[in-house]
Coordinates of C-alpha atoms in Angstrom, one line a residue:
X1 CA -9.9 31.7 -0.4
X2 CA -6.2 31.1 -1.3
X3 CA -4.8 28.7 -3.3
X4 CA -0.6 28.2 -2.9
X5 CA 1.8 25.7 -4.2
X6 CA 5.3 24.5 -3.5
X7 CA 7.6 21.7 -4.9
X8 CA 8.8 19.4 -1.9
X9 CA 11.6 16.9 -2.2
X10 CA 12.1 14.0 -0.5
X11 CA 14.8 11.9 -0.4
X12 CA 14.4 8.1 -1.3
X13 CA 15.8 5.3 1.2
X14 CA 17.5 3.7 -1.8
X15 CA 17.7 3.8 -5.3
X16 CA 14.2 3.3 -7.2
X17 CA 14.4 1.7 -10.4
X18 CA 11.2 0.5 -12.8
X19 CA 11.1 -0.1 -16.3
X20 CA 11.4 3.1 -17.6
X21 CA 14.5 4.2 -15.2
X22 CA 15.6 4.9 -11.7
X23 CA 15.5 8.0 -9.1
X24 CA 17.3 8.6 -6.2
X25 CA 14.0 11.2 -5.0
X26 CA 10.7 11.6 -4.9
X27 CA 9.7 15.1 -6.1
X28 CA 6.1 16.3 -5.5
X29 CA 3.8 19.4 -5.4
X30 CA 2.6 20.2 -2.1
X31 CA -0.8 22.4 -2.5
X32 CA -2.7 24.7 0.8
X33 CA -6.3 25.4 0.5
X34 CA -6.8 28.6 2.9
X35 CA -9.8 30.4 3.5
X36 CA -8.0 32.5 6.3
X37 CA -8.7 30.5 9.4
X38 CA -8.6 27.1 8.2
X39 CA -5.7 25.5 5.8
X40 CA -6.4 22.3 4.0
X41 CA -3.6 20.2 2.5
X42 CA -2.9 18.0 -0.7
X43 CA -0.3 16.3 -2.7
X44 CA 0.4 15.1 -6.3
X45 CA 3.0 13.2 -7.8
X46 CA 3.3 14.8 -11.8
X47 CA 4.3 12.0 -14.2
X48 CA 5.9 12.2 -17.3
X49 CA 4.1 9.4 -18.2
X50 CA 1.4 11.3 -18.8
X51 CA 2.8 14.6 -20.0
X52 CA 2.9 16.0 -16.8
X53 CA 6.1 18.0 -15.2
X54 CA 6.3 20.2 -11.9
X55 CA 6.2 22.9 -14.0
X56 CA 2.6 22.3 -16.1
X57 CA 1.1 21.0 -13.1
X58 CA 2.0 24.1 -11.1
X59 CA 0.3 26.6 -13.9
X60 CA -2.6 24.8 -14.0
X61 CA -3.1 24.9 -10.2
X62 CA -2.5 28.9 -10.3
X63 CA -4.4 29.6 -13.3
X64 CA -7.7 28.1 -10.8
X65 CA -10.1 30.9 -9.5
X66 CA -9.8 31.7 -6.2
X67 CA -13.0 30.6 -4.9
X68 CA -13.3 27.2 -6.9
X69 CA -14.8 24.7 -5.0
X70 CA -14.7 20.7 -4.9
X71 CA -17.6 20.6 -8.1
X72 CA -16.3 23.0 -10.2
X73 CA -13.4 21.9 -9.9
X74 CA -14.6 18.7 -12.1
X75 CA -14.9 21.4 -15.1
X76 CA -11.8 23.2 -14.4
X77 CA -9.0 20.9 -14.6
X78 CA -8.5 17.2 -16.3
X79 CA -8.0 13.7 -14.2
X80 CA -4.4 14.1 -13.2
X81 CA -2.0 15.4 -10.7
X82 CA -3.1 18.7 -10.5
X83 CA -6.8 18.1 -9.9
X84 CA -5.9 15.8 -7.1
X85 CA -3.5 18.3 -5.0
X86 CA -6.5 20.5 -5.0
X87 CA -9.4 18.3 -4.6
X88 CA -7.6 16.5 -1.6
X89 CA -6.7 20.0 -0.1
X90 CA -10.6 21.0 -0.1
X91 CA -11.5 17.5 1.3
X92 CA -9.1 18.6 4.1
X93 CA -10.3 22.3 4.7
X94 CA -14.1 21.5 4.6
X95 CA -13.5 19.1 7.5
X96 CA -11.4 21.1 9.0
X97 CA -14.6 24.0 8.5
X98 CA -17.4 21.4 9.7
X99 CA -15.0 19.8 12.9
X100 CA -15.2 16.7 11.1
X101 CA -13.5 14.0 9.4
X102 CA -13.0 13.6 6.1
X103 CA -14.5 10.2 5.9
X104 CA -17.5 11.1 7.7
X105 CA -18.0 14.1 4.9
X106 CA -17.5 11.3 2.4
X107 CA -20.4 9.2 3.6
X108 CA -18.2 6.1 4.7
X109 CA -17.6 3.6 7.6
X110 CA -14.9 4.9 10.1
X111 CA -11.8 3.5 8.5
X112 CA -9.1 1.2 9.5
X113 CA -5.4 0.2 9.2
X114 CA -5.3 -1.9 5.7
X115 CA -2.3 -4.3 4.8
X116 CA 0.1 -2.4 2.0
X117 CA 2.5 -3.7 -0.5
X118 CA 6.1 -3.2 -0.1
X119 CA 7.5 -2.8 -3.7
X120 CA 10.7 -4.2 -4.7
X121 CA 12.6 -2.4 -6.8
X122 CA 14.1 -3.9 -10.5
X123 CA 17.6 -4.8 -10.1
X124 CA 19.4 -8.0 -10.8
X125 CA 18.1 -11.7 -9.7
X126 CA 20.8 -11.8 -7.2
X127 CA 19.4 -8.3 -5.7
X128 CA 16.3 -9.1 -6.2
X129 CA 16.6 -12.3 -4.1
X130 CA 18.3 -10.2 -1.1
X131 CA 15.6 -7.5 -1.3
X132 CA 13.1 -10.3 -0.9
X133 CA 14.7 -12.0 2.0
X134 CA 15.1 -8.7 3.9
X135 CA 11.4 -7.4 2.7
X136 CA 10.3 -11.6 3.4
X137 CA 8.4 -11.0 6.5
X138 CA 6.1 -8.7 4.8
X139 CA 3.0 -10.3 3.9
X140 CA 2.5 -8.8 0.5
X141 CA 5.7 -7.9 -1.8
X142 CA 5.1 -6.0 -5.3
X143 CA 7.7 -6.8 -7.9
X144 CA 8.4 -4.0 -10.7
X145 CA 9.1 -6.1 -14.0
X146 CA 8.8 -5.4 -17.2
X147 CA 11.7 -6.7 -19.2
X148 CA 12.3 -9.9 -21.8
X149 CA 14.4 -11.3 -18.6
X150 CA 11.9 -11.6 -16.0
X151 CA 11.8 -14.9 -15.2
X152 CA 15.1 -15.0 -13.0
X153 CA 13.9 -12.1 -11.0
X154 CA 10.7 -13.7 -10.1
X155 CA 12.1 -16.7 -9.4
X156 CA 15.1 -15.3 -7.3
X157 CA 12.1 -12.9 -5.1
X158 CA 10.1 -16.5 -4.6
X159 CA 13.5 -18.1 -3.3
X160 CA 14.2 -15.2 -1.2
X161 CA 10.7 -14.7 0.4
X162 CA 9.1 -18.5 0.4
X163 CA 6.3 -17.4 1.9
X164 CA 5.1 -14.2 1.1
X165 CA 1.9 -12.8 -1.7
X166 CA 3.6 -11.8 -4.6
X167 CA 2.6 -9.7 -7.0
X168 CA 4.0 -8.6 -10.2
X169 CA 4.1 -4.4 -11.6
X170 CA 5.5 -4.9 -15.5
X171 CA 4.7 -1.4 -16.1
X172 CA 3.3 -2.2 -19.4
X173 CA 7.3 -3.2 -20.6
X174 CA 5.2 -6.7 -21.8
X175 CA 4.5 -8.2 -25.5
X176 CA 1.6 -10.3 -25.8
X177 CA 3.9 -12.8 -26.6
X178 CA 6.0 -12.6 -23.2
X179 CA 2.9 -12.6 -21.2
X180 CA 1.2 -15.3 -22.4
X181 CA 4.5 -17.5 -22.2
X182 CA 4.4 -16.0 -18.8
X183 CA 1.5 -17.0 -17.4
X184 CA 1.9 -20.4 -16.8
X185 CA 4.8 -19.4 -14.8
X186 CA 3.3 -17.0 -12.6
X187 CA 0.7 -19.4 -11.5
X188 CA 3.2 -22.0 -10.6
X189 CA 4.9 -19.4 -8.2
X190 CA 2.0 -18.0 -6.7
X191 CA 1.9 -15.0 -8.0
X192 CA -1.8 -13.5 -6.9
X193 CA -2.2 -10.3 -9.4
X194 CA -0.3 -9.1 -12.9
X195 CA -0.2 -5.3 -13.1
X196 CA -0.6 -3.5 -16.6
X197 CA 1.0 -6.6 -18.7
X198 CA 1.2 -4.3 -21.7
X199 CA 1.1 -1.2 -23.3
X200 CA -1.9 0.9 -22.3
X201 CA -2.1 1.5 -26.5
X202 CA -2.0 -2.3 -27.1
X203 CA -3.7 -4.3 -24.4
X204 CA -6.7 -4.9 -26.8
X205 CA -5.1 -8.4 -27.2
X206 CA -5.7 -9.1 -23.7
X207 CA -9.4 -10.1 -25.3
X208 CA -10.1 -13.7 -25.6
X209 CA -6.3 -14.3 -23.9
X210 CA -6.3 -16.9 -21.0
X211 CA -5.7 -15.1 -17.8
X212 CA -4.9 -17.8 -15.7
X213 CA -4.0 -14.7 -12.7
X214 CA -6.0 -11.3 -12.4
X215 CA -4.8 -9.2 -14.6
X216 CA -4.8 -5.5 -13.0
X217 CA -5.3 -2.2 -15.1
X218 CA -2.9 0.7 -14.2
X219 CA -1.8 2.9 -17.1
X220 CA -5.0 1.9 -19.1
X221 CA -7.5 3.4 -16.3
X222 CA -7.9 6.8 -14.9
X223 CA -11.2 8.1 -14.0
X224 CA -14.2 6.4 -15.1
X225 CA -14.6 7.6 -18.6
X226 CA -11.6 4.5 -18.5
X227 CA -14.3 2.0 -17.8
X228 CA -15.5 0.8 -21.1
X229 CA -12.7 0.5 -22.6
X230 CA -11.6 -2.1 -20.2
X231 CA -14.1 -4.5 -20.4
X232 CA -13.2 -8.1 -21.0
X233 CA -9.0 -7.1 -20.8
X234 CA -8.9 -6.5 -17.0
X235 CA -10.3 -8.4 -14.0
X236 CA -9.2 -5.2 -11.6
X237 CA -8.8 -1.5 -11.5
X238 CA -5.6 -0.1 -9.8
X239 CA -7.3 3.3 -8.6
X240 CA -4.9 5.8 -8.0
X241 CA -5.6 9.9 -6.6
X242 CA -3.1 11.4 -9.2
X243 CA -4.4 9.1 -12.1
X244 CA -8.5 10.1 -11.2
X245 CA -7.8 14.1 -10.3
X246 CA -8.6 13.1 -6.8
X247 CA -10.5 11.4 -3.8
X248 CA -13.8 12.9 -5.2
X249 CA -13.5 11.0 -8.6
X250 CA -11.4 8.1 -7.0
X251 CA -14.3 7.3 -4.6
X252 CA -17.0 7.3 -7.5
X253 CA -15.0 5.3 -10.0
X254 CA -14.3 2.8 -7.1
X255 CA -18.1 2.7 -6.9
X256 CA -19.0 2.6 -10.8
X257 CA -15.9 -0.5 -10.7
X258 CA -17.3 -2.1 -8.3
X259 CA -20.7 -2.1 -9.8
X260 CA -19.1 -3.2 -13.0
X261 CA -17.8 -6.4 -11.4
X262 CA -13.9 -5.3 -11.1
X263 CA -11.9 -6.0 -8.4
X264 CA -10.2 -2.8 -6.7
X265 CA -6.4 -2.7 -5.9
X266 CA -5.3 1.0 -4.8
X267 CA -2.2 2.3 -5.4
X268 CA 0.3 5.6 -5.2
X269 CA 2.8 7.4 -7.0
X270 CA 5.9 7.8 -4.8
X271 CA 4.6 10.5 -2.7
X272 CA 4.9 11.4 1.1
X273 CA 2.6 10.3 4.1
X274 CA 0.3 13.0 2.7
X275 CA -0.5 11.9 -0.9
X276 CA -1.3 8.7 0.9
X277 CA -4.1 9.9 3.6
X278 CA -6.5 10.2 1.5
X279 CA -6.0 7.1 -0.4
X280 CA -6.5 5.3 3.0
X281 CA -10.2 5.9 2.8
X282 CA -10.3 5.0 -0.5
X283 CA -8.7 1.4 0.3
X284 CA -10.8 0.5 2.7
X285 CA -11.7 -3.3 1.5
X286 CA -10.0 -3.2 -1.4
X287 CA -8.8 -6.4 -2.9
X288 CA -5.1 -5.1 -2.9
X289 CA -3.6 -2.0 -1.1
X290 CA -0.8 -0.1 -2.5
X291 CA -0.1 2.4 -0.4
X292 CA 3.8 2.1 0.5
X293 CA 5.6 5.1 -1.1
X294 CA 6.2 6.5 2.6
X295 CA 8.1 3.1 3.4
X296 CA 10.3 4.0 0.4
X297 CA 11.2 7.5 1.8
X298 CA 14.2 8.1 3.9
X299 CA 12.2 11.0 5.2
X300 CA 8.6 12.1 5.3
X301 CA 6.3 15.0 6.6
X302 CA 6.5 16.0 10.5
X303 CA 3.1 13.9 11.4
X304 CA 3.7 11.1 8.8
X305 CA 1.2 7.7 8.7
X306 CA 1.6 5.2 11.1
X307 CA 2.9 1.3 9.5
X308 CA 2.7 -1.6 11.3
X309 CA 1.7 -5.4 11.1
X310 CA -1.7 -4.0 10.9
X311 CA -0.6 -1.9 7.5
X312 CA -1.0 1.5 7.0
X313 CA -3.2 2.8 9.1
X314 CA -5.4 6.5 8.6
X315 CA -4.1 9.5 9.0
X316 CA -4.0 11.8 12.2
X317 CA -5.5 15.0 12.1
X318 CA -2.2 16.8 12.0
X319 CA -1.3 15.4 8.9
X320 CA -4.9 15.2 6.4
X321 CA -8.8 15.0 6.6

């Protein structure tokens, strides 16, 4: 068996901006799984975020042994980007091996189309408002935040889409202070979930705060070893491939989450069509879907997902699983 990888570009639609700065592309690993007749395929999204460039991620997928497989792979590498390019590429081959699909490997229901976010990027109130209005027949609109000046911007996206779900990304640019003068605020414009309020280092004062709107974990969950360090800051777990080192941690830390009473958003780095696929399965059900970096792109893979009023629906053969 042969393990390859190759850094893909893809150009965004418009600019992307969050909290911690804009990009104009959405650059991404693309890994192949071959075992000479069959060729399984994964993506991952490094993130500086978490110390991760194109060019770390890429050593540690070449330094793997050739013939790793999908449970030692658990040993090998970390939770992160790297682990998920290759766990998702042997999801693909083995179902590609057994002439089945991936979620009927995985145990689970045969999957359907599940309504995604459509994020709006941070700008001014003014842009904000005319991103909303075009975006405003979307049933579900995420808004990246995460500055002292929110409240314009939220209020501008509410005037611009009356009528859609909001919910809010601050991509942990919060105090404890801002949020809880926030709140009240939130819940007066229907906002339905807060993402990572705060810093991942400092959300302990989320404990014994009113949370008058769920209050999501991003940055401060990965894989389950996140879980108990959660408890009684977070009423849901934003699940994410790159963040868990794949669909084969993903699935059992949406499980274990479950169990432990959390709600389950799932979400996406910006990736192509094929970071998503997998992710698909995983939000079958889920409380919030995530799933909209395709929408973002100005191009994609050659058999990219399929997005309509239904959402996103799964993959195609041609493209994953």
């Amino acid at each position: 068996m042969r393990i390859t990888v190759s850094h893909d570009v893809f150009r965004l639609a418009q600019v992307f901006t969050i909290s911690r700065g804009s990009r104009t592309e959405a650059k991404v690993l693309t890994v192949q799984v071959t075992d000479g007749t069959h060729t399984g395929w994964g993506e991952c999204v490094p993130y500086a975020r978490y110390d991760e460039t194109l060019e770390s991620v890429t050593a540690e997928i070449e330094n793997l042994p050739e013939h790793v497989t999908r449970a030692a792979l658990y040993d090998l590498l970390p939770a992160g980007a790297a682990r998920n390019a290759v766990d998702c590429a042997l999801w693909d081959l083995e179902a590609k091996q057994a002439g089945k699909r991936a979620w009927e490997l995985a145990g689970l229901p045969v999957p359907g189309p599940e309504i995604t976010a459509y994020t709006l990027s941070l700008d001014t109130p003014e842009n904000m408002r005319a991103q909303a209005a075009v975006h405003a027949h979307r049933p579900l609109l995420k808004i990246k935040l995460g500055t002292p000046d929110d409240m314009p911007r939220l209020e501008a996206v509410r005037a611009g889409a009356p009528d859609a779900k909001i919910i809010i990304d601050a991509n942990e640019g919060w105090s404890a202070e801002v949020y809880a003068d926030l709140a009240p605020h939130l819940v007066r414009l229907g906002v339905a979930l807060v993402e990572q309020p705060l810093p991942a280092g400092e959300d302990e004062a989320l404990i014994g705060m009113e949370r008058p709107v769920p209050v999501c974990a991003d940055e401060s969950c990965h894989d389950r070893a996140s879980l108990p360090k959660l408890k009684g800051k977070y009423d849901v777990i934003n699940i994410k491939l790159d963040k868990a080192g794949g669909l084969t941690e993903a699935l059992a830390l949406r499980s274990q989450g479950l169990a432990q009473g959390y709600y389950i958003m799932i979400g996406c780095m910006v990736g192509s069509s094929l970071a998503m696929a997998p992710a698909v399965l995983l939000a079958q059900g889920a409380m919030v879907t995530d799933l909209d970096g395709p929408l973002l792109l100005a191009e994609d893979r050659d058999t990219p997902l399929l997005f309509d009023e239904k959402g996103v629906h799964p993959s195609d053969v041609g493209l994953w699983g």
